[in-house]
């Protein structure tokens, strides 16, 4: 298996990655040199195999250079979400035992208050600083200036440790158990992805999402290990994403459903302007995709839409291509990694068609870093792992997800899954985004609440709320129809497509 150092020798001038908005390009030769310099810096600071570092950066070259350096020096690195609050950043930096932290001018205002009380965090750098004077953060460029450009003598495999999104509770650091030990080997899960999605040295991969999320980061690292080229967007914009596919003739791309929705809601003449015919695989995951939205994407882009279901934990994975999805609409596919088990609240394995908690048996091993109780809670007595999702299998072994277990609403003794209601409301022509959850009810225990983000916020009114309720009642049973609908200018949705639904629920419970 090749490595960036191999491609640097065989194709030194080939772009390893570029930033779409600026055109800034880093060749394999440059990436090899920079990652070697950073690896030498790590060693000079006393960082050794299995030590932890953290970085909070926009989608920029330094993030990928540091990632490649960590991978070739045995370092465990944690990219921190750029949307977190100071107290959340502090929690992650302390929890992951980071000894080194790298950030930029864009986020420097969050510090040093978030770092100064963490005793293990002894090295702090700013990638935008040219001087070490009068700052709690040293110059990153200055630290690298005199580092050697050859590989370190003790190259060994490092890896990312990303934190769960925290949509249902405190973020958890997901630490995988590496089944390989060479920088020239591909992790088995990544090998499965590579084979399933046709990645190779000829791939041009468009990454429109932040690199602190698992899928964008892992795909970029995999493509570079294979010798392909990554096109990294600094931020997602629906029309610019289409333009970027055309400009760079992207062969692969990775999306979340909200991106599909925003591209589909572009005017027809805008969508028709761009040639996306170079795409061979349009991969999506991270959140459930409404059936109607996915059908529209297949109608537009052709049968290149591929979905998978997994998590940062990597304990299992399903996959479904367009052809299979058209005969199993709404499914996320059969298992590709691990074996699916649907389990009742009593711990019994359920037959096809019955809804229960989704578990994976025989998947990859992982732990929640420094959280033994949460690690144990993610597995049952058989050792099967769950991400906390609810679903069922059909007779063909295809998995259908109904919702997160924590989000289920129990109203009048009836189990209601908000995702079904969200999947319907998002298709309404006036709706840009929606969240559905349960709120306390004296009569029913809980009742269904919807919070809607409109395409045109000026149209919000009590009359429109009633119209949306009636529209829903015509398509779903009365018990699933929201008892109330509120409007908001913007829902708290992360860049990976997941809603911070926990924050919404807490907000309404506090009222």
Coordinates of C-alpha atoms in Angstrom, one line a residue:
X1 CA 0.0 0.0 0.0
X2 CA 1.4 3.4 -0.9
X3 CA 1.9 6.4 1.4
X4 CA 2.2 10.1 0.8
X5 CA 6.0 9.6 0.9
X6 CA 5.7 7.1 -1.9
X7 CA 3.6 9.4 -4.1
X8 CA 6.0 12.2 -3.3
X9 CA 8.8 10.2 -5.0
X10 CA 6.7 8.9 -8.0
X11 CA 4.6 12.0 -8.6
X12 CA 6.1 14.8 -6.6
X13 CA 4.2 17.6 -8.4
X14 CA 0.8 16.0 -8.2
X15 CA -1.6 17.9 -6.0
X16 CA -2.3 16.1 -2.8
X17 CA -5.0 18.7 -1.9
X18 CA -6.1 22.2 -2.8
X19 CA -8.4 24.7 -1.2
X20 CA -11.3 25.3 -3.6
X21 CA -12.1 28.9 -2.9
X22 CA -8.4 30.1 -3.1
X23 CA -6.9 27.6 -5.4
X24 CA -4.0 27.2 -2.9
X25 CA -2.4 23.8 -3.8
X26 CA -0.1 21.5 -1.9
X27 CA 1.8 18.9 -3.9
X28 CA 2.8 15.5 -2.6
X29 CA 6.4 16.6 -2.4
X30 CA 5.4 19.7 -0.3
X31 CA 3.2 17.6 1.9
X32 CA 5.9 15.1 2.5
X33 CA 8.4 17.8 3.5
X34 CA 6.0 19.7 5.8
X35 CA 4.7 16.6 7.5
X36 CA 8.3 15.5 8.2
X37 CA 9.2 18.9 9.6
X38 CA 6.2 18.7 12.0
X39 CA 7.0 15.2 13.0
X40 CA 10.5 16.4 13.9
X41 CA 9.0 19.2 15.9
X42 CA 6.9 16.7 17.8
X43 CA 9.9 14.7 18.7
X44 CA 11.9 17.8 19.7
X45 CA 9.1 18.7 22.2
X46 CA 9.2 15.2 23.7
X47 CA 6.1 13.9 22.1
X48 CA 6.2 10.2 21.5
X49 CA 3.9 7.4 20.3
X50 CA 0.4 7.6 21.8
X51 CA 0.8 11.1 23.1
X52 CA -2.2 13.4 22.4
X53 CA -2.4 16.7 20.6
X54 CA -5.4 18.9 19.6
X55 CA -6.0 21.5 16.9
X56 CA -8.8 24.0 16.3
X57 CA -8.5 25.3 12.7
X58 CA -10.6 26.2 9.7
X59 CA -10.3 24.0 6.6
X60 CA -6.8 25.0 5.7
X61 CA -3.5 23.5 4.7
X62 CA -2.0 23.3 8.2
X63 CA -4.8 21.0 9.5
X64 CA -4.0 18.3 6.9
X65 CA -0.2 18.8 7.2
X66 CA -0.5 18.3 11.0
X67 CA -2.7 15.3 10.5
X68 CA -0.3 13.6 8.2
X69 CA 2.6 14.4 10.6
X70 CA 0.7 12.8 13.5
X71 CA -0.1 9.7 11.4
X72 CA 3.6 9.1 10.6
X73 CA 4.8 9.8 14.2
X74 CA 2.4 7.8 16.3
X75 CA 0.6 10.8 17.7
X76 CA -3.1 10.7 18.5
X77 CA -4.6 14.0 17.2
X78 CA -8.0 15.6 18.0
X79 CA -9.5 18.2 15.6
X80 CA -11.8 20.3 17.7
X81 CA -15.1 21.7 16.3
X82 CA -14.9 25.4 15.5
X83 CA -18.5 25.9 16.6
X84 CA -17.9 24.9 20.2
X85 CA -18.2 27.3 23.2
X86 CA -15.2 28.0 25.4
X87 CA -16.3 25.6 28.2
X88 CA -16.8 22.8 25.6
X89 CA -13.4 23.4 24.1
X90 CA -11.9 23.4 27.6
X91 CA -13.6 20.1 28.4
X92 CA -12.2 18.4 25.2
X93 CA -8.7 19.7 25.6
X94 CA -8.6 18.5 29.2
X95 CA -10.4 15.2 28.5
X96 CA -8.1 14.2 25.6
X97 CA -4.9 14.9 27.6
X98 CA -3.6 17.2 24.9
X99 CA 0.1 18.2 25.4
X100 CA 0.1 20.4 22.3
X101 CA -2.5 22.7 20.9
X102 CA -2.6 24.5 17.5
X103 CA -5.1 27.2 16.5
X104 CA -5.4 30.4 14.3
X105 CA -6.2 34.0 14.7
X106 CA -9.8 33.2 13.9
X107 CA -10.3 31.4 17.2
X108 CA -7.6 33.0 19.4
X109 CA -10.2 35.0 21.3
X110 CA -11.4 31.8 22.9
X111 CA -8.0 31.5 24.6
X112 CA -5.9 31.5 26.8
X113 CA -8.9 31.1 29.1
X114 CA -9.7 27.7 27.7
X115 CA -6.2 26.4 28.0
X116 CA -4.3 28.1 30.8
X117 CA -5.6 25.9 33.6
X118 CA -4.8 22.6 31.8
X119 CA -1.6 21.4 33.3
X120 CA -0.6 18.9 30.6
X121 CA -1.1 21.4 27.8
X122 CA 2.4 22.8 27.7
X123 CA 2.8 23.8 24.0
X124 CA 0.5 26.3 22.3
X125 CA 0.9 27.5 18.7
X126 CA -0.8 30.0 16.4
X127 CA -0.5 29.2 12.7
X128 CA -1.0 32.9 11.8
X129 CA 1.6 34.4 14.1
X130 CA 5.1 35.4 12.9
X131 CA 6.5 36.1 16.4
X132 CA 6.6 34.5 19.8
X133 CA 6.6 37.9 21.6
X134 CA 3.8 39.0 23.9
X135 CA 1.6 36.0 23.3
X136 CA 0.6 32.9 25.0
X137 CA 0.9 31.2 21.6
X138 CA 4.1 30.6 19.8
X139 CA 4.6 31.0 16.1
X140 CA 3.9 27.8 14.3
X141 CA 5.9 28.8 11.2
X142 CA 8.8 29.9 13.5
X143 CA 8.8 26.5 15.2
X144 CA 9.1 24.7 11.9
X145 CA 11.7 26.9 10.2
X146 CA 14.7 24.9 11.2
X147 CA 13.3 21.4 11.4
X148 CA 14.8 18.7 9.2
X149 CA 12.8 17.6 6.1
X150 CA 13.7 14.0 6.1
X151 CA 11.6 11.4 7.9
X152 CA 12.0 10.9 11.7
X153 CA 13.9 7.7 12.6
X154 CA 11.1 6.1 14.5
X155 CA 8.1 6.5 12.2
X156 CA 5.1 4.7 13.6
X157 CA 1.3 4.9 13.0
X158 CA -0.8 7.5 14.7
X159 CA -4.5 8.2 14.3
X160 CA -7.3 10.8 14.9
X161 CA -9.4 10.7 18.0
X162 CA -12.5 12.6 17.2
X163 CA -15.3 13.5 19.6
X164 CA -18.9 12.6 19.1
X165 CA -21.2 15.4 18.2
X166 CA -22.7 15.8 21.6
X167 CA -26.3 15.9 20.2
X168 CA -27.6 13.7 23.0
X169 CA -25.1 14.5 25.8
X170 CA -21.5 15.4 26.6
X171 CA -19.1 14.8 23.6
X172 CA -17.1 11.6 23.9
X173 CA -13.6 11.0 22.5
X174 CA -13.8 7.9 20.2
X175 CA -10.5 6.0 20.3
X176 CA -10.3 3.1 17.9
X177 CA -8.1 0.0 18.4
X178 CA -5.7 0.0 15.5
X179 CA -5.5 -3.4 13.9
X180 CA -2.5 -2.3 11.9
X181 CA 0.9 -0.8 12.8
X182 CA 2.5 0.5 9.6
X183 CA 2.0 3.9 8.0
X184 CA 1.9 2.0 4.7
X185 CA -1.2 0.0 5.6
X186 CA -4.8 1.0 5.2
X187 CA -7.2 0.6 8.1
X188 CA -9.6 -2.3 7.3
X189 CA -12.7 0.0 7.5
X190 CA -11.0 2.4 5.1
X191 CA -10.1 -0.5 2.9
X192 CA -13.7 -1.5 2.8
X193 CA -14.8 2.1 1.9
X194 CA -12.1 2.3 -0.7
X195 CA -13.3 -0.9 -2.4
X196 CA -17.0 -0.1 -2.1
X197 CA -16.7 3.4 -3.5
X198 CA -14.0 2.8 -6.1
X199 CA -11.3 5.1 -4.6
X200 CA -7.9 5.0 -6.3
X201 CA -4.9 7.1 -7.2
X202 CA -7.0 8.6 -10.0
X203 CA -9.7 9.9 -7.6
X204 CA -10.5 13.6 -7.3
X205 CA -12.5 13.9 -4.1
X206 CA -14.6 16.9 -3.2
X207 CA -14.9 17.5 0.6
X208 CA -17.5 20.2 1.2
X209 CA -17.6 19.8 5.0
X210 CA -15.4 20.8 8.0
X211 CA -12.4 18.5 8.5
X212 CA -13.1 18.2 12.3
X213 CA -15.8 15.7 11.4
X214 CA -15.0 12.0 11.0
X215 CA -16.1 11.3 7.4
X216 CA -14.4 14.3 5.7
X217 CA -11.2 13.8 7.6
X218 CA -11.0 10.1 7.1
X219 CA -11.9 10.3 3.4
X220 CA -9.2 13.0 2.8
X221 CA -6.6 10.9 4.6
X222 CA -7.6 7.8 2.7
X223 CA -7.5 9.6 -0.7
X224 CA -4.1 11.0 0.0
X225 CA -2.8 7.6 1.1
X226 CA -4.0 6.2 -2.2
X227 CA -2.3 9.0 -4.1
X228 CA -5.5 10.8 -5.3
X229 CA -6.3 14.5 -5.0
X230 CA -8.6 16.2 -2.4
X231 CA -10.6 19.4 -3.2
X232 CA -11.4 21.0 0.2
X233 CA -14.1 23.6 0.5
X234 CA -13.6 26.2 3.2
X235 CA -17.4 26.3 3.8
X236 CA -20.4 24.7 2.0
X237 CA -22.3 26.8 -0.4
X238 CA -24.8 24.9 -2.7
X239 CA -24.1 26.6 -5.9
X240 CA -20.3 26.9 -5.4
X241 CA -20.3 23.1 -4.7
X242 CA -21.8 22.4 -8.1
X243 CA -19.3 24.9 -9.7
X244 CA -16.4 23.1 -7.9
X245 CA -17.4 19.7 -9.2
X246 CA -17.4 21.1 -12.8
X247 CA -14.2 23.1 -12.4
X248 CA -12.1 20.2 -10.9
X249 CA -13.9 17.3 -12.6
X250 CA -14.5 15.7 -9.2
X251 CA -15.0 11.9 -9.4
X252 CA -16.1 11.4 -5.7
X253 CA -17.9 13.6 -3.2
X254 CA -19.3 13.2 0.3
X255 CA -22.5 14.9 1.5
X256 CA -25.0 15.1 4.2
X257 CA -28.8 15.3 3.5
X258 CA -29.1 19.0 4.4
X259 CA -26.6 19.7 1.6
X260 CA -28.8 17.8 -0.9
X261 CA -31.8 19.7 0.3
X262 CA -30.1 23.1 -0.2
X263 CA -28.8 22.1 -3.7
X264 CA -32.3 20.9 -4.7
X265 CA -33.9 24.1 -3.6
X266 CA -31.7 26.2 -5.9
X267 CA -33.6 27.5 -8.9
X268 CA -33.8 25.0 -11.7
X269 CA -31.8 27.3 -14.0
X270 CA -29.0 27.5 -11.5
X271 CA -28.8 23.7 -11.1
X272 CA -28.8 23.3 -14.9
X273 CA -25.8 25.6 -15.3
X274 CA -23.2 23.1 -14.0
X275 CA -21.9 19.9 -15.5
X276 CA -21.6 17.3 -12.7
X277 CA -21.1 14.4 -15.1
X278 CA -17.6 13.7 -13.9
X279 CA -19.0 12.3 -10.6
X280 CA -18.8 8.6 -10.2
X281 CA -19.8 8.3 -6.6
X282 CA -21.8 10.8 -4.5
X283 CA -21.6 9.4 -1.0
X284 CA -23.9 10.5 1.9
X285 CA -24.3 9.7 5.6
X286 CA -24.4 11.3 9.0
X287 CA -28.2 11.9 9.1
X288 CA -31.3 10.2 7.7
X289 CA -32.2 11.3 4.2
X290 CA -35.9 11.7 3.4
X291 CA -37.0 9.3 0.7
X292 CA -38.3 12.1 -1.6
X293 CA -35.0 14.1 -1.3
X294 CA -32.9 11.0 -2.3
X295 CA -35.2 10.2 -5.2
X296 CA -34.8 13.7 -6.5
X297 CA -31.0 13.5 -6.2
X298 CA -31.0 10.2 -8.2
X299 CA -33.3 11.7 -10.8
X300 CA -30.9 14.7 -11.1
X301 CA -27.4 13.1 -10.8
X302 CA -28.2 9.5 -11.9
X303 CA -27.7 6.2 -10.0
X304 CA -24.4 7.4 -8.4
X305 CA -25.8 8.1 -5.0
X306 CA -24.4 5.8 -2.4
X307 CA -25.4 5.8 1.3
X308 CA -23.7 4.3 4.3
X309 CA -24.6 4.1 8.0
X310 CA -21.8 4.1 10.6
X311 CA -20.4 6.3 13.3
X312 CA -17.1 7.7 14.6
X313 CA -16.9 4.5 16.6
X314 CA -16.5 2.4 13.4
X315 CA -18.1 -0.6 15.2
X316 CA -20.1 -1.5 12.1
X317 CA -21.2 -0.2 8.7
X318 CA -23.9 -0.7 6.2
X319 CA -23.9 0.4 2.6
X320 CA -26.5 0.8 -0.2
X321 CA -26.1 1.9 -3.8
X322 CA -28.8 3.6 -5.9
X323 CA -30.0 0.4 -7.6
X324 CA -30.5 -1.4 -4.3
X325 CA -32.1 1.6 -2.7
X326 CA -34.7 1.9 -5.5
X327 CA -36.0 -1.6 -4.5
X328 CA -35.5 -0.9 -0.7
X329 CA -36.5 2.8 -0.4
X330 CA -35.7 4.3 2.9
X331 CA -33.1 1.6 3.8
X332 CA -29.4 2.3 4.7
X333 CA -28.5 -1.1 3.3
X334 CA -27.2 -4.5 4.6
X335 CA -24.0 -4.8 6.7
X336 CA -20.6 -4.3 5.1
X337 CA -18.7 -4.3 8.3
X338 CA -20.0 -6.3 11.3
X339 CA -23.3 -8.1 11.7
X340 CA -26.6 -6.3 12.4
X341 CA -28.7 -7.3 15.4
X342 CA -32.0 -5.7 16.3
X343 CA -32.5 -6.0 20.1
X344 CA -35.5 -5.3 22.3
X345 CA -35.4 -3.4 25.6
X346 CA -35.4 -6.8 27.3
X347 CA -32.3 -7.8 25.4
X348 CA -33.9 -10.2 23.0
X349 CA -32.9 -10.4 19.3
X350 CA -35.9 -9.4 17.3
X351 CA -37.0 -10.9 13.9
X352 CA -37.4 -9.0 10.7
X353 CA -39.9 -6.2 10.7
X354 CA -39.8 -5.6 14.4
X355 CA -38.3 -2.3 15.7
X356 CA -35.6 -2.3 18.3
X357 CA -32.1 -0.9 19.1
X358 CA -29.6 -1.4 16.4
X359 CA -26.5 -3.3 17.4
X360 CA -23.4 -4.4 15.5
X361 CA -21.7 -7.7 16.3
X362 CA -18.1 -8.6 15.3
X363 CA -17.2 -5.0 14.4
X364 CA -14.1 -2.9 15.1
X365 CA -13.1 -2.4 18.7
X366 CA -13.2 1.1 20.2
X367 CA -13.4 2.9 23.5
X368 CA -14.7 6.3 24.7
X369 CA -11.5 7.8 25.9
X370 CA -11.2 7.9 29.7
X371 CA -14.9 7.0 30.0
X372 CA -15.0 3.4 31.0
X373 CA -18.7 3.5 32.0
X374 CA -19.8 5.0 28.7
X375 CA -17.7 2.5 26.9
X376 CA -19.4 -0.3 28.7
X377 CA -22.8 1.3 28.1
X378 CA -22.3 1.2 24.4
X379 CA -22.2 -2.6 24.4
X380 CA -24.6 -5.3 25.7
X381 CA -23.6 -8.5 27.5
X382 CA -22.8 -10.2 24.2
X383 CA -20.3 -7.5 23.4
X384 CA -22.3 -6.0 20.6
X385 CA -22.0 -2.3 20.1
X386 CA -24.7 0.3 19.5
X387 CA -24.8 4.0 18.4
X388 CA -28.2 4.4 20.1
X389 CA -30.2 4.3 17.0
X390 CA -33.6 2.5 16.6
X391 CA -34.6 0.5 13.5
X392 CA -35.5 -2.8 11.9
X393 CA -34.4 -5.3 9.3
X394 CA -36.4 -6.5 6.4
X395 CA -36.5 -10.1 5.1
X396 CA -33.5 -9.3 2.9
X397 CA -31.3 -8.1 5.8
X398 CA -31.6 -4.4 4.8
X399 CA -31.6 -2.0 7.7
X400 CA -34.1 0.8 8.1
X401 CA -33.5 3.5 10.8
X402 CA -36.5 5.1 12.6
X403 CA -34.7 7.5 14.9
X404 CA -32.3 7.9 17.8
X405 CA -33.6 6.1 20.8
X406 CA -33.1 9.2 23.0
X407 CA -35.3 11.2 20.7
X408 CA -38.3 8.9 20.7
X409 CA -41.6 10.6 21.9
X410 CA -44.0 8.7 24.0
X411 CA -47.4 10.4 23.7
X412 CA -50.5 8.8 25.3
X413 CA -48.5 5.5 25.4
X414 CA -47.7 5.5 21.7
X415 CA -44.1 5.5 20.5
X416 CA -43.5 8.3 18.0
X417 CA -40.3 8.7 16.0
X418 CA -39.6 12.4 15.2
X419 CA -37.5 11.5 12.1
X420 CA -40.6 10.4 10.2
X421 CA -42.3 13.7 10.8
X422 CA -39.1 15.7 10.0
X423 CA -38.7 13.7 6.7
X424 CA -42.2 14.8 5.7
X425 CA -42.1 18.5 6.7
X426 CA -38.7 19.1 5.0
X427 CA -40.4 18.4 1.7
X428 CA -42.9 21.2 2.1
X429 CA -42.0 24.0 -0.4
X430 CA -41.8 26.7 2.2
X431 CA -39.6 24.7 4.7
X432 CA -35.8 25.1 4.7
X433 CA -35.1 23.0 7.8
X434 CA -37.1 21.4 10.7
X435 CA -36.7 19.8 14.1
X436 CA -39.3 17.7 15.8
X437 CA -39.2 16.6 19.5
X438 CA -41.4 15.9 22.5
X439 CA -42.4 18.5 25.1
X440 CA -44.2 17.8 28.4
X441 CA -48.0 17.4 28.3
X442 CA -50.3 17.1 31.3
X443 CA -52.8 15.1 29.1
X444 CA -50.5 12.8 27.1
X445 CA -47.2 12.8 29.0
X446 CA -45.5 14.2 25.9
X447 CA -46.7 15.9 22.8
X448 CA -45.1 16.6 19.4
X449 CA -43.5 19.9 18.9
X450 CA -42.0 21.1 15.6
X451 CA -39.7 24.1 15.1
X452 CA -39.4 25.2 11.5
X453 CA -36.9 27.3 9.6
X454 CA -38.6 28.8 6.6
X455 CA -37.0 29.6 3.2
X456 CA -38.5 33.1 3.6
X457 CA -38.6 34.0 7.3
X458 CA -41.0 36.9 6.6
X459 CA -43.7 34.4 5.8
X460 CA -43.9 33.1 9.4
X461 CA -47.4 33.4 10.9
X462 CA -50.0 31.6 13.0
X463 CA -51.9 30.9 9.8
X464 CA -48.9 29.2 8.2
X465 CA -48.3 27.1 11.3
X466 CA -51.9 25.9 11.1
X467 CA -51.5 25.2 7.4
X468 CA -48.4 23.1 8.0
X469 CA -50.2 21.1 10.7
X470 CA -53.1 20.4 8.4
X471 CA -50.7 19.5 5.6
X472 CA -49.0 17.0 7.9
X473 CA -52.3 15.6 9.2
X474 CA -53.3 14.8 5.6
X475 CA -50.2 12.6 5.2
X476 CA -49.5 11.2 8.7
X477 CA -51.8 9.9 11.5
X478 CA -53.2 12.5 13.9
X479 CA -51.1 11.3 16.8
X480 CA -47.9 12.1 14.7
X481 CA -49.1 15.6 13.7
X482 CA -47.4 18.4 15.7
X483 CA -49.7 19.9 18.3
X484 CA -47.7 23.1 17.9
X485 CA -45.3 24.6 15.4
X486 CA -42.9 27.4 16.1
X487 CA -40.7 29.3 13.6
X488 CA -37.1 30.2 14.0
X489 CA -34.6 32.1 11.8
X490 CA -32.0 29.3 12.0
X491 CA -31.9 25.9 13.6
X492 CA -28.8 24.8 15.5
X493 CA -27.5 22.4 12.9
X494 CA -23.9 21.3 12.8
X495 CA -21.9 21.3 9.6
X496 CA -22.1 17.5 9.5
X497 CA -25.9 17.7 9.1
X498 CA -26.8 16.8 12.6
X499 CA -29.1 18.9 14.7
X500 CA -28.2 20.0 18.2
X501 CA -31.6 18.7 19.2
X502 CA -30.6 18.5 22.8
X503 CA -30.1 22.2 23.0
X504 CA -33.6 22.8 21.5
X505 CA -35.2 20.4 24.0
X506 CA -33.4 22.0 26.9
X507 CA -34.5 25.4 25.7
X508 CA -38.2 24.4 25.6
X509 CA -38.0 22.6 28.9
X510 CA -36.7 25.7 30.5
X511 CA -39.6 27.8 29.3

